Amino acid sequence: MYAIIITIISFLLEGIFSFYISIFSHFWLPIPTLISVCFCHVYFLRNKNYIWYTFLTGVLYDIVYTNTLFLHGILFVCMGYIGKKMSQFISHTWYQFLVMTILLIGIYRLLSYIILIIIGYLHFNPSFFLSITLASFLWNITYSFLLYVIDHFYLKKFTTKRLF
Amino acid sequence: MRKRGKIEGKYYIVIFFLVILVILGLLIYLVRDERRTSLIEQVLQDSILFVQKMVSAPIHFVTDKLSESKEKNDIYKKYKELQTRVEQVGSIETKNKELESELQEMKTLLELNQTLSESTPISASVITRNIDGWYQTITIDKGVQHGIAENMAVVTGKGMIGEVIQVNNFSSTVKLLTSVDENHKISVKIEGNEGYIYGLLSDYETGNQVYKIEGIAENTEIKEGASVVTTGLGNTYPSGILVGTVTQVKKDHFDLARTILVKPSVDFNEIRYVTVLKK
């Protein structure tokens, strides 16, 4: 349930923030839905449920925000899997968590850019890719840190409570 | 047994690449702008956007009130400006009549499909924007039920912003002009010393936030600050909608033609209300 609440809030935040952030911002490009999806694997006991959750969130994201049906469905599953694998190799301290977030944002941007170029949606422009990727770090790292703090506080109370 | 295992491993690689190819093929089909959305997609998008609208309504209310109070401070200045304009109405009306007759002549000459005056405006407000970086789209709160259809031009009070690419029952997706590229060029005309100069909007530089018009002949004279408007050629954009103003005229890489940089007339960060031009 916690995962779903976080995702719904992040999903709505994505739309609300879009009004108040410059369309070609050099500093702030929020992708809270992706951050929440990568982060929420800790709330799932079964892999299968987590994969379905990432896929469905991605498809909804596509329908509402991007008009590229199934692209984010696939991307979110990949990112969820990578996030889960990464978290197995790091300790859950805040700084390692932030390093993981930076890597995940970088991988997400690279993957989505490569796919969008292959399918002909975008043209190859490395400086555009770099500017978008760099602009994605600040806001999303802050958001993931916020999620980490909330989770840290929450898990201290309910460490055994896993809902799926 | 070992050999058999190796063969199976090779098959896995082949299957893996085949799956990737199928997924990419599927994505190519699905991300086309012309793709018609299914009923499930439409219902889902409409319902989620309704929730989104409800959630963001109080936030927008507060920000609107804040900007309203800011505007109130300038109201006297604006009133004086309007007074001066009212005095000029008489001369503008005469000029208008002259322009109308010229327009009729031009339409016959150019065989224009439509002009701005032939479009019915439909007002809409923006529910959400995609600021993910790659996708330059906004979603508005009007759809098929309000008479919106695909490929309709979308404008604001300041000029052209894009075209409708996807329509649901109660919402539509608008592709912004900032996503203009080599495959989606837009026909425009630039105010020159000796009439209009025709060109194609071929790119948008995200760094400088300007449109690019390439391939303008070397001998044409274009001044900075000249208006760039749509030509009406093609099926989407009616003629005469302001796109922006010329900020720089420079030579291209081969020194054969000119490249013109155009500053958009619309601030793409401030799009809250739009008008869809119904054909």
XYZ file of C-alpha atoms in Angstrom:
443
model
C 0.000 0.000 0.000
C 2.852 2.333 0.912
C 4.366 1.809 -2.553
C 1.073 2.661 -4.230
C 0.569 5.817 -2.155
C 4.114 7.016 -2.928
C 3.614 6.323 -6.622
C 0.234 8.080 -6.807
C 1.649 11.153 -5.045
C 4.729 11.149 -7.304
C 2.550 10.688 -10.377
C 0.382 13.678 -9.488
C 3.433 15.738 -8.491
C 4.854 15.174 -11.961
C 1.849 16.947 -13.471
C 1.658 19.729 -10.896
C 5.365 20.571 -11.018
C 5.263 20.776 -14.791
C 3.451 24.110 -14.504
C 6.052 25.742 -12.336
C 9.261 24.533 -13.926
C 10.725 25.888 -17.140
C 10.138 23.628 -20.132
C 13.845 23.651 -20.976
C 15.140 24.071 -17.467
C 18.900 23.686 -17.051
C 18.579 22.713 -13.401
C 15.229 21.128 -12.677
C 13.709 18.299 -14.644
C 11.617 16.283 -12.221
C 10.905 12.603 -12.849
C 9.349 11.719 -9.469
C 7.399 8.753 -10.860
C 10.580 6.998 -11.967
C 12.280 7.736 -8.643
C 9.339 6.289 -6.712
C 9.249 3.197 -8.941
C 12.978 2.493 -8.473
C 12.695 3.143 -4.768
C 9.598 1.061 -3.992
C 11.081 -2.411 -4.566
C 11.755 -2.608 -0.831
C 8.018 -2.800 -0.206
C 7.467 -5.874 -2.340
C 8.177 -9.376 -1.168
C 7.470 -11.034 -4.500
C 9.401 -10.141 -7.624
C 6.423 -10.837 -9.872
C 4.247 -8.258 -8.120
C 7.001 -5.675 -8.313
C 7.481 -6.224 -12.062
C 3.731 -5.843 -12.683
C 3.687 -2.718 -10.541
C 6.573 -1.116 -12.494
C 5.045 -2.117 -15.824
C 1.574 -0.772 -15.029
C 2.977 2.485 -13.621
C 5.046 2.888 -16.788
C 2.063 2.263 -19.063
C -0.059 4.776 -17.119
C 2.812 7.255 -17.340
C 2.882 6.751 -21.098
C -0.866 7.190 -21.471
C -1.055 10.349 -19.379
C 2.229 12.133 -19.985
C 4.203 10.965 -22.995
C 1.909 9.498 -25.667
C 4.531 6.790 -26.283
C 2.564 3.712 -25.289
C 4.584 0.889 -23.616
C 7.913 2.726 -23.863
C 7.908 3.615 -20.185
C 6.188 0.343 -19.377
C 9.355 -1.382 -20.601
C 11.738 1.288 -19.293
C 10.260 1.260 -15.793
C 10.534 -2.540 -15.610
C 14.227 -2.292 -16.631
C 14.894 0.509 -14.166
C 13.082 -1.317 -11.357
C 15.169 -4.423 -12.029
C 18.425 -2.434 -12.170
C 17.464 -0.537 -8.999
C 16.707 -3.760 -7.177
C 19.969 -5.393 -8.269
C 21.944 -2.286 -7.297
C 20.433 -2.138 -3.847
C 21.627 -5.701 -3.227
C 25.228 -4.522 -3.574
C 25.077 -1.387 -1.465
C 24.389 -0.789 2.168
C 21.352 1.353 2.804
C 23.201 4.417 4.050
C 21.991 7.759 2.749
C 25.089 8.596 0.716
C 25.201 5.217 -1.020
C 21.510 5.617 -1.679
C 22.170 8.967 -3.339
C 24.963 7.478 -5.482
C 22.491 4.792 -6.549
C 19.962 7.497 -7.483
C 22.550 9.329 -9.617
C 23.420 6.105 -11.436
C 19.754 5.245 -11.966
C 18.919 8.677 -13.402
C 21.930 8.463 -15.728
C 21.013 4.959 -16.903
C 17.349 5.938 -17.388
C 18.245 8.973 -19.460
C 20.740 7.013 -21.556
C 18.354 4.089 -22.135
C 15.377 6.277 -23.032
C 17.519 8.445 -25.316
C 18.968 5.429 -27.153
C 15.506 3.871 -27.618
C 13.955 7.163 -28.776
C 16.751 7.590 -31.318
C 16.441 4.002 -32.584
C 12.680 4.297 -33.069
C 13.089 7.673 -34.805
C 11.366 9.872 -32.214
C 14.478 11.982 -31.564
C 17.510 12.986 -33.584
C 21.043 12.374 -32.394
C 22.190 15.437 -30.500
C 24.717 14.701 -27.720
C 24.613 18.207 -26.222
C 20.819 18.004 -25.893
C 21.160 14.617 -24.196
C 23.807 15.936 -21.801
C 21.846 19.051 -20.898
C 18.685 17.028 -20.195
C 20.605 14.446 -18.156
C 22.480 17.034 -16.084
C 19.265 18.966 -15.497
C 17.657 15.794 -14.145
C 20.022 15.302 -11.221
C 19.372 18.068 -8.732
C 15.597 17.856 -8.289
C 15.453 14.077 -8.431
C 18.301 13.527 -5.986
C 16.522 15.863 -3.562
C 13.267 13.977 -4.069
C 14.868 10.578 -3.573
C 16.576 11.849 -0.426
C 13.185 12.995 0.845
C 11.741 9.547 0.117
C 14.711 7.979 1.857
C 14.165 10.104 4.978
C 10.430 9.308 5.069
C 11.143 5.631 4.515
C 13.861 5.564 7.147
C 11.472 7.014 9.661
C 8.683 4.687 8.544
C 10.694 1.476 8.477
C 11.996 2.011 11.965
C 8.452 1.517 13.123
C 7.286 -1.178 10.729
C 10.375 -3.070 9.645
C 8.476 -6.353 9.307
C 5.456 -4.907 7.582
C 5.669 -5.807 3.924
C 2.359 -5.529 2.169
C 2.882 -7.529 -1.014
C 24.761 -32.895 -22.194
C 27.302 -30.087 -22.071
C 27.114 -29.555 -25.848
C 23.331 -29.438 -25.717
C 23.488 -26.788 -23.002
C 25.769 -24.627 -25.176
C 23.379 -24.821 -28.124
C 20.497 -23.803 -25.892
C 22.530 -20.839 -24.702
C 22.991 -19.678 -28.306
C 19.281 -19.976 -28.888
C 18.653 -17.821 -25.865
C 20.813 -15.062 -27.350
C 18.968 -15.280 -30.674
C 15.599 -15.243 -28.911
C 16.732 -12.304 -26.772
C 17.668 -10.232 -29.837
C 14.474 -11.240 -31.608
C 12.437 -10.073 -28.620
C 14.340 -6.751 -28.592
C 13.657 -6.328 -32.323
C 9.958 -7.082 -31.880
C 9.730 -4.612 -28.970
C 11.487 -1.900 -30.994
C 9.217 -2.551 -33.977
C 6.172 -2.364 -31.719
C 7.430 0.895 -30.206
C 8.020 2.414 -33.663
C 4.389 1.638 -34.466
C 3.084 2.894 -31.129
C 4.921 6.226 -30.876
C 3.730 7.506 -34.248
C 1.837 10.779 -33.884
C -0.868 9.557 -36.264
C -1.703 6.524 -34.141
C -5.329 6.463 -33.030
C -5.703 5.928 -29.312
C -7.798 3.010 -28.119
C -10.953 3.444 -26.045
C -9.223 2.120 -22.905
C -6.401 4.644 -23.336
C -8.890 7.473 -23.820
C -10.944 6.545 -20.751
C -7.821 6.095 -18.605
C -6.281 9.383 -19.726
C -9.515 11.319 -19.278
C -10.089 9.916 -15.775
C -6.520 10.430 -14.558
C -6.424 13.933 -15.991
C -9.698 14.706 -14.235
C -8.132 13.706 -10.908
C -5.008 15.676 -11.831
C -7.135 18.728 -12.565
C -8.949 18.422 -9.227
C -5.702 18.039 -7.280
C -3.949 20.944 -8.969
C -6.993 23.251 -8.894
C -6.320 24.709 -5.404
C -2.640 25.261 -6.250
C -3.514 27.008 -9.495
C -6.146 29.076 -7.673
C -3.570 30.428 -5.232
C -0.958 31.147 -7.947
C -3.607 32.774 -10.173
C -4.698 35.039 -7.318
C -1.092 36.014 -6.658
C -0.426 36.925 -10.281
C -3.795 38.711 -10.448
C -2.861 40.982 -7.557
C 0.469 41.658 -9.249
C -1.327 42.653 -12.441
C -3.696 44.960 -10.599
C -0.786 47.248 -9.829
C -0.282 47.901 -13.538
C -3.953 48.416 -14.345
C -3.816 52.225 -14.674
C -0.904 51.998 -17.106
C -2.829 49.462 -19.192
C -5.947 51.672 -19.161
C -3.966 54.584 -20.609
C -2.541 52.329 -23.318
C -6.053 51.149 -24.238
C -7.306 54.739 -24.454
C -4.669 55.528 -27.071
C -5.587 52.412 -29.029
C -9.317 53.271 -29.018
C -8.475 56.556 -30.705
C -6.760 54.634 -33.490
C -9.724 52.308 -34.169
C -11.125 54.414 -37.040
C -7.952 54.228 -39.105
C -7.513 50.536 -38.317
C -11.034 49.779 -39.638
C -10.272 51.412 -42.983
C -6.986 49.541 -43.209
C -8.819 46.321 -42.370
C -11.203 46.684 -45.307
C -8.286 47.240 -47.635
C -6.485 44.207 -46.227
C -9.575 42.030 -46.622
C -9.778 42.734 -50.330
C -6.026 42.093 -50.646
C -6.457 38.837 -48.743
C -9.111 37.621 -51.164
C -6.782 38.303 -54.065
C -3.878 36.566 -52.358
C -6.002 33.528 -51.504
C -6.958 33.097 -55.119
C -3.360 33.505 -56.165
C -1.852 31.143 -53.594
C -4.779 28.721 -53.404
C -4.648 28.821 -49.630
C -6.561 26.077 -47.850
C -7.639 28.266 -45.003
C -6.903 31.493 -43.226
C -7.110 32.499 -39.615
C -10.441 34.284 -40.130
C -12.030 31.049 -41.348
C -11.224 29.148 -38.143
C -13.556 28.907 -35.182
C -11.671 29.385 -31.921
C -12.186 26.960 -29.035
C -10.759 28.051 -25.697
C -9.104 25.458 -23.474
C -6.943 25.360 -20.396
C -3.787 23.331 -19.965
C -4.135 20.414 -17.543
C -0.593 19.160 -17.663
C 2.692 19.586 -19.490
C 5.375 17.067 -20.086
C 8.662 18.456 -18.882
C 10.590 15.206 -19.049
C 12.836 16.819 -21.639
C 12.297 14.649 -24.693
C 8.557 15.018 -25.148
C 7.418 18.560 -25.918
C 3.697 18.123 -25.323
C 0.909 19.655 -23.257
C -2.522 18.260 -22.457
C -5.612 20.469 -22.675
C -9.072 19.992 -21.192
C -11.056 19.900 -24.440
C -11.559 16.890 -26.677
C -13.813 15.307 -29.281
C -16.909 16.303 -27.287
C -15.955 19.965 -27.756
C -15.264 19.675 -31.463
C -11.489 19.199 -31.328
C -9.858 17.001 -33.946
C -6.316 15.981 -34.790
C -4.037 18.379 -36.701
C -5.841 21.506 -35.522
C -3.604 24.502 -34.859
C -3.222 25.700 -31.264
C -2.445 29.324 -30.415
C -2.288 31.686 -27.467
C -2.875 35.418 -27.484
C 0.790 35.881 -28.350
C 1.045 33.467 -31.256
C 1.413 29.934 -32.475
C 2.271 27.129 -30.043
C 1.634 23.833 -31.822
C -0.884 21.341 -33.151
C -3.259 18.734 -31.743
C -1.767 15.264 -32.172
C -4.072 13.123 -30.057
C -7.707 13.535 -29.099
C -9.719 11.862 -26.341
C -13.320 12.511 -25.408
C -12.538 15.215 -22.863
C -8.864 16.000 -23.380
C -6.298 16.383 -26.136
C -2.541 16.304 -26.480
C -0.805 19.204 -28.193
C 2.669 18.858 -29.690
C 4.561 22.098 -29.154
C 6.423 23.942 -31.889
C 9.586 23.467 -29.815
C 9.622 19.866 -31.053
C 9.975 21.043 -34.647
C 12.629 19.075 -36.520
C 13.831 18.061 -39.983
C 10.861 15.712 -40.401
C 8.204 18.197 -39.299
C 9.061 21.469 -40.984
C 6.573 24.322 -40.851
C 6.067 26.795 -43.661
C 6.541 30.425 -42.555
C 7.013 33.829 -44.121
C 9.294 36.603 -42.920
C 8.602 40.283 -43.249
C 11.210 41.654 -45.641
C 11.880 45.043 -47.231
C 10.261 43.973 -50.486
C 7.339 41.892 -49.227
C 7.375 38.500 -47.567
C 10.187 35.952 -47.798
C 9.110 32.321 -47.556
C 11.009 29.718 -45.554
C 10.715 26.590 -43.438
C 10.986 26.390 -39.686
C 13.376 23.471 -39.413
C 14.728 23.271 -35.894
C 14.489 24.585 -32.351
C 17.704 25.330 -30.468
C 17.007 24.410 -26.866
C 20.107 26.226 -25.592
C 19.302 29.662 -27.066
C 15.551 28.951 -27.168
C 15.160 30.085 -30.776
C 13.694 28.572 -33.940
C 15.925 28.145 -36.957
C 14.955 28.932 -40.552
C 17.505 27.640 -43.036
C 18.083 28.039 -46.749
C 17.131 31.685 -47.199
C 18.725 33.188 -50.319
C 21.838 35.314 -49.789
C 20.524 38.374 -51.660
C 17.419 38.879 -49.495
C 17.411 41.571 -46.889
C 15.901 40.712 -43.534
C 16.092 42.984 -40.560
C 16.320 41.951 -36.947
C 12.942 42.314 -35.269
C 10.976 41.359 -38.416
C 7.838 39.307 -37.768
C 7.630 35.650 -38.753
C 4.133 34.307 -39.426
C 2.620 31.090 -40.751
C 1.862 30.911 -44.473
C -1.242 28.723 -44.459
C 0.405 26.319 -46.879
C -0.198 22.745 -45.783
C -3.181 21.449 -43.907
C -2.525 22.349 -40.295
C -1.662 25.972 -39.689
C -3.861 28.804 -40.961
C -2.175 31.798 -42.527
C -1.024 34.826 -40.568
C -0.394 33.455 -37.095
C 2.605 35.028 -35.413
C 5.438 32.572 -34.728
C 8.102 34.958 -33.507
C 10.513 37.738 -34.396
C 13.905 37.575 -36.106
C 16.769 37.907 -33.632
C 19.748 37.077 -35.820
C 20.546 36.621 -39.490
C 23.707 34.655 -40.179
C 25.405 32.815 -43.025
C 25.170 29.026 -43.127
C 28.156 26.647 -42.849
C 28.809 26.686 -46.607
C 28.470 30.463 -46.969
C 25.795 29.975 -49.632
C 22.573 30.836 -47.880
C 21.333 32.445 -44.697
C 20.146 30.963 -41.462
C 17.643 32.999 -39.499
C 17.157 32.661 -35.783
C 13.648 33.458 -34.571
C 12.675 34.200 -31.005
C 9.264 32.609 -30.259
C 6.500 35.114 -29.592
C 5.118 32.766 -26.942
C 6.749 32.065 -23.616
C 6.429 28.279 -23.501
C 6.780 28.300 -19.724
C 3.710 30.429 -19.277
C 1.118 28.504 -21.258
C -1.991 28.126 -19.116
C -4.826 28.931 -21.522
C -4.849 28.195 -25.235
C -7.140 28.510 -28.236
C -7.646 25.665 -30.657
C -8.485 26.806 -34.182
C -11.296 24.601 -35.420
C -11.192 24.224 -39.178
